Amino acid sequence: MTGRWVRGRTAAGAVLAVLALVAGCGAVPGNAPKIGGTSVSPARPAGVVELTAPPSAAVVAAPPCDATASLRPSGPLPAAGQVPAGSTMARILAKGRLTVGVDQNTYLMGFRNPFSGELEGFDVDMAREVARALFGDPSRITFTVLTSDQRIPALEKREVDLVVRTMTMNCERWQKVAFSSVYYQAGQRVLVPSTSDATGIESLGGRKVCATKGSSSLVNVANAPSRPIAVAVQDWTDCLVMLQQGQVDAISTDNTILAGFAAQDPYTKVVGPQFTAEPYGMAFPKQDEDFVRFVNALLERLRADGTWASIHGRWLGEPPAPPAAVYRD
Ligand code: GLU
């Protein structure tokens, strides 16, 4: 994030320099530049799109399924390093590190600590538990930063071994990837400036509501009966910047992500009830069923031994009971 910020400042500096030159050239009699009174419209983050129709995920309906049901563990979790020969886990052990797709933009879930430069958050800690189970060492991990939209392609191309990134389990995604059992139960809500009169998604008809491309949040906004104007961006922080600059009226996504925004910006508030269920699963390349079962055995242990509760407590406050595992076989 720091790198982007520095680049942004450099680019802004270059633009100002060019404007100064242009202004200088234009300063001839009869064509003097106007001074004062001109306002500059706020910069738009790269790749912003206002949707005129719901994104394709909303219209290509997947066959119905039990989206929260995963694959049963094949037995108790083996000791670190003791995995079956020829398994996905053995392949990961052989390469020496676990590669995990995470977010770096979502405070509390997956974000870059600006002081240490390290990735942190609930999802990052959950990913480290998978590395610990495999290697006996939570630091044997390489993080790949992904936007919402990059999660499934990264798994399909096997650029990562798994994705732990506020990812909702749904039937459409099950067609392309496999999921662990539910490791967090989120739900979609709305965030607005603290001065806003909006009371929830139902009051945002005809108003601009931001969400990221490739997220289930965007589909849910585009399909909301109140007919908001869905504004699609690359990163969740793009939504926060656009809200702060008055370019959108609201952000709508999971309560986890909105809690991070509310903590970062005291001039915002979360309004209205949860209007969807967003069960999070760790996502895997579709063929890696052995690894899904391994991680599900790990999740059983993390729920039972208090690790899940302590990770929840560190990032998201007082832990409720962990979500129960449901299996399809
Ligand atoms: N849980 C939603 C999803 O999986 C929104 C979170 C996100 O995109 O980061 O699409």
mmCIF file of N, CA and C in Angstrom, residues 33-78:
data_model
loop_
_atom_site.group_PDB
_atom_site.id
_atom_site.type_symbol
_atom_site.label_atom_id
_atom_site.label_comp_id
_atom_site.label_asym_id
_atom_site.label_seq_id
_atom_site.Cartn_x
_atom_site.Cartn_y
_atom_site.Cartn_z
ATOM 1 N N PRO A 33 -4.971 33.256 -17.364
ATOM 2 C CA PRO A 33 -5.672 32.192 -16.639
ATOM 3 C C PRO A 33 -6.560 32.787 -15.555
ATOM 4 N N LYS A 34 -7.720 32.166 -15.333
ATOM 5 C CA LYS A 34 -8.612 32.636 -14.261
ATOM 6 C C LYS A 34 -7.991 32.251 -12.929
ATOM 7 N N ILE A 35 -8.109 33.112 -11.934
ATOM 8 C CA ILE A 35 -7.525 32.817 -10.625
ATOM 9 C C ILE A 35 -8.654 32.617 -9.627
ATOM 10 N N GLY A 36 -8.572 31.520 -8.855
ATOM 11 C CA GLY A 36 -9.530 31.278 -7.781
ATOM 12 C C GLY A 36 -10.887 30.859 -8.307
ATOM 13 N N GLY A 37 -11.668 30.285 -7.384
ATOM 14 C CA GLY A 37 -13.056 29.973 -7.694
ATOM 15 C C GLY A 37 -13.260 28.679 -8.471
ATOM 16 N N THR A 38 -12.171 28.065 -8.926
ATOM 17 C CA THR A 38 -12.361 26.842 -9.705
ATOM 18 C C THR A 38 -12.192 25.651 -8.766
ATOM 19 N N SER A 39 -13.143 24.738 -8.770
ATOM 20 C CA SER A 39 -12.947 23.582 -7.914
ATOM 21 C C SER A 39 -12.545 22.397 -8.777
ATOM 22 N N VAL A 40 -11.738 21.528 -8.182
ATOM 23 C CA VAL A 40 -11.237 20.355 -8.895
ATOM 24 C C VAL A 40 -12.095 19.171 -8.496
ATOM 25 N N SER A 41 -12.593 18.419 -9.467
ATOM 26 C CA SER A 41 -13.422 17.275 -9.088
ATOM 27 C C SER A 41 -12.521 16.168 -8.538
ATOM 28 N N PRO A 42 -13.027 15.417 -7.530
ATOM 29 C CA PRO A 42 -12.175 14.418 -6.886
ATOM 30 C C PRO A 42 -11.744 13.338 -7.876
ATOM 31 N N ALA A 43 -10.518 12.846 -7.674
ATOM 32 C CA ALA A 43 -10.000 11.798 -8.561
ATOM 33 C C ALA A 43 -10.802 10.518 -8.360
ATOM 34 N N ARG A 44 -11.057 9.803 -9.435
ATOM 35 C CA ARG A 44 -11.741 8.516 -9.320
ATOM 36 C C ARG A 44 -10.686 7.417 -9.268
ATOM 37 N N PRO A 45 -10.857 6.430 -8.365
ATOM 38 C CA PRO A 45 -9.916 5.308 -8.377
ATOM 39 C C PRO A 45 -9.951 4.616 -9.746
ATOM 40 N N ALA A 46 -8.866 3.950 -10.104
ATOM 41 C CA ALA A 46 -8.793 3.278 -11.413
ATOM 42 C C ALA A 46 -9.877 2.203 -11.529
ATOM 43 N N GLY A 47 -10.474 2.130 -12.701
ATOM 44 C CA GLY A 47 -11.362 1.000 -13.009
ATOM 45 C C GLY A 47 -12.758 1.081 -12.419
ATOM 46 N N VAL A 48 -13.225 2.262 -12.024
ATOM 47 C CA VAL A 48 -14.581 2.367 -11.458
ATOM 48 C C VAL A 48 -15.621 2.213 -12.567
ATOM 49 N N VAL A 49 -16.649 1.407 -12.304
ATOM 50 C CA VAL A 49 -17.711 1.203 -13.299
ATOM 51 C C VAL A 49 -19.058 1.338 -12.599
ATOM 52 N N GLU A 50 -19.953 2.126 -13.190
ATOM 53 C CA GLU A 50 -21.333 2.160 -12.686
ATOM 54 C C GLU A 50 -22.120 1.123 -13.458
ATOM 55 N N LEU A 51 -22.725 0.182 -12.740
ATOM 56 C CA LEU A 51 -23.403 -0.920 -13.438
ATOM 57 C C LEU A 51 -24.764 -0.472 -13.943
ATOM 58 N N THR A 52 -25.054 -0.881 -15.172
ATOM 59 C CA THR A 52 -26.385 -0.601 -15.712
ATOM 60 C C THR A 52 -27.229 -1.869 -15.645
ATOM 61 N N ALA A 53 -26.571 -3.032 -15.467
ATOM 62 C CA ALA A 53 -27.281 -4.305 -15.310
ATOM 63 C C ALA A 53 -26.515 -5.118 -14.274
ATOM 64 N N PRO A 54 -27.166 -6.090 -13.617
ATOM 65 C CA PRO A 54 -26.453 -6.895 -12.637
ATOM 66 C C PRO A 54 -25.256 -7.606 -13.279
ATOM 67 N N PRO A 55 -24.141 -7.809 -12.527
ATOM 68 C CA PRO A 55 -22.999 -8.524 -13.088
ATOM 69 C C PRO A 55 -23.396 -9.957 -13.438
ATOM 70 N N SER A 56 -22.621 -10.592 -14.311
ATOM 71 C CA SER A 56 -23.030 -11.885 -14.870
ATOM 72 C C SER A 56 -23.308 -12.926 -13.793
ATOM 73 N N ALA A 57 -22.574 -12.853 -12.666
ATOM 74 C CA ALA A 57 -22.788 -13.854 -11.615
ATOM 75 C C ALA A 57 -24.239 -13.886 -11.168
ATOM 76 N N ALA A 58 -24.929 -12.767 -11.323
ATOM 77 C CA ALA A 58 -26.309 -12.710 -10.848
ATOM 78 C C ALA A 58 -27.263 -13.364 -11.844
ATOM 79 N N VAL A 59 -26.874 -13.395 -13.091
ATOM 80 C CA VAL A 59 -27.818 -13.903 -14.086
ATOM 81 C C VAL A 59 -27.560 -15.357 -14.470
ATOM 82 N N VAL A 60 -26.291 -15.835 -14.328
ATOM 83 C CA VAL A 60 -26.019 -17.249 -14.609
ATOM 84 C C VAL A 60 -26.298 -18.016 -13.318
ATOM 85 N N ALA A 61 -27.502 -18.548 -13.189
ATOM 86 C CA ALA A 61 -27.874 -19.215 -11.946
ATOM 87 C C ALA A 61 -27.234 -20.599 -11.902
ATOM 88 N N ALA A 62 -26.556 -20.914 -10.777
ATOM 89 C CA ALA A 62 -25.987 -22.249 -10.598
ATOM 90 C C ALA A 62 -27.098 -23.175 -10.130
ATOM 91 N N PRO A 63 -26.972 -24.500 -10.393
ATOM 92 C CA PRO A 63 -27.968 -25.411 -9.840
ATOM 93 C C PRO A 63 -27.984 -25.299 -8.323
ATOM 94 N N PRO A 64 -29.143 -25.452 -7.690
ATOM 95 C CA PRO A 64 -29.188 -25.305 -6.237
ATOM 96 C C PRO A 64 -28.267 -26.315 -5.546
ATOM 97 N N CYS A 65 -27.696 -25.940 -4.423
ATOM 98 C CA CYS A 65 -26.804 -26.834 -3.681
ATOM 99 C C CYS A 65 -26.832 -26.405 -2.224
ATOM 100 N N ASP A 66 -26.268 -27.234 -1.342
ATOM 101 C CA ASP A 66 -26.087 -26.778 0.040
ATOM 102 C C ASP A 66 -24.700 -26.153 0.109
ATOM 103 N N ALA A 67 -24.644 -24.831 -0.049
ATOM 104 C CA ALA A 67 -23.358 -24.138 -0.236
ATOM 105 C C ALA A 67 -22.451 -24.233 0.979
ATOM 106 N N THR A 68 -23.008 -24.492 2.158
ATOM 107 C CA THR A 68 -22.153 -24.518 3.352
ATOM 108 C C THR A 68 -21.639 -25.929 3.669
ATOM 109 N N ALA A 69 -22.065 -26.917 2.872
ATOM 110 C CA ALA A 69 -21.645 -28.299 3.165
ATOM 111 C C ALA A 69 -20.322 -28.597 2.462
ATOM 112 N N SER A 70 -19.308 -29.007 3.237
ATOM 113 C CA SER A 70 -17.979 -29.284 2.685
ATOM 114 C C SER A 70 -17.685 -30.788 2.742
ATOM 115 N N LEU A 71 -16.421 -31.163 2.645
ATOM 116 C CA LEU A 71 -16.011 -32.564 2.596
ATOM 117 C C LEU A 71 -15.519 -33.010 3.974
ATOM 118 N N ARG A 72 -15.997 -34.173 4.395
ATOM 119 C CA ARG A 72 -15.699 -34.664 5.749
ATOM 120 C C ARG A 72 -14.194 -34.976 5.890
ATOM 121 N N PRO A 73 -13.594 -34.643 7.028
ATOM 122 C CA PRO A 73 -12.186 -35.021 7.231
ATOM 123 C C PRO A 73 -12.031 -36.531 7.096
ATOM 124 N N SER A 74 -10.895 -36.985 6.544
ATOM 125 C CA SER A 74 -10.745 -38.441 6.404
ATOM 126 C C SER A 74 -10.284 -39.083 7.697
ATOM 127 N N GLY A 75 -9.948 -38.305 8.683
ATOM 128 C CA GLY A 75 -9.539 -38.846 9.988
ATOM 129 C C GLY A 75 -9.060 -37.676 10.813
ATOM 130 N N PRO A 76 -8.443 -37.980 11.969
ATOM 131 C CA PRO A 76 -7.905 -36.875 12.769
ATOM 132 C C PRO A 76 -6.760 -36.175 12.030
ATOM 133 N N LEU A 77 -6.492 -34.956 12.406
ATOM 134 C CA LEU A 77 -5.422 -34.193 11.760
ATOM 135 C C LEU A 77 -4.078 -34.887 12.008
ATOM 136 N N PRO A 78 -3.324 -35.202 10.951
ATOM 137 C CA PRO A 78 -2.017 -35.835 11.191
ATOM 138 C C PRO A 78 -1.029 -34.845 11.811
#
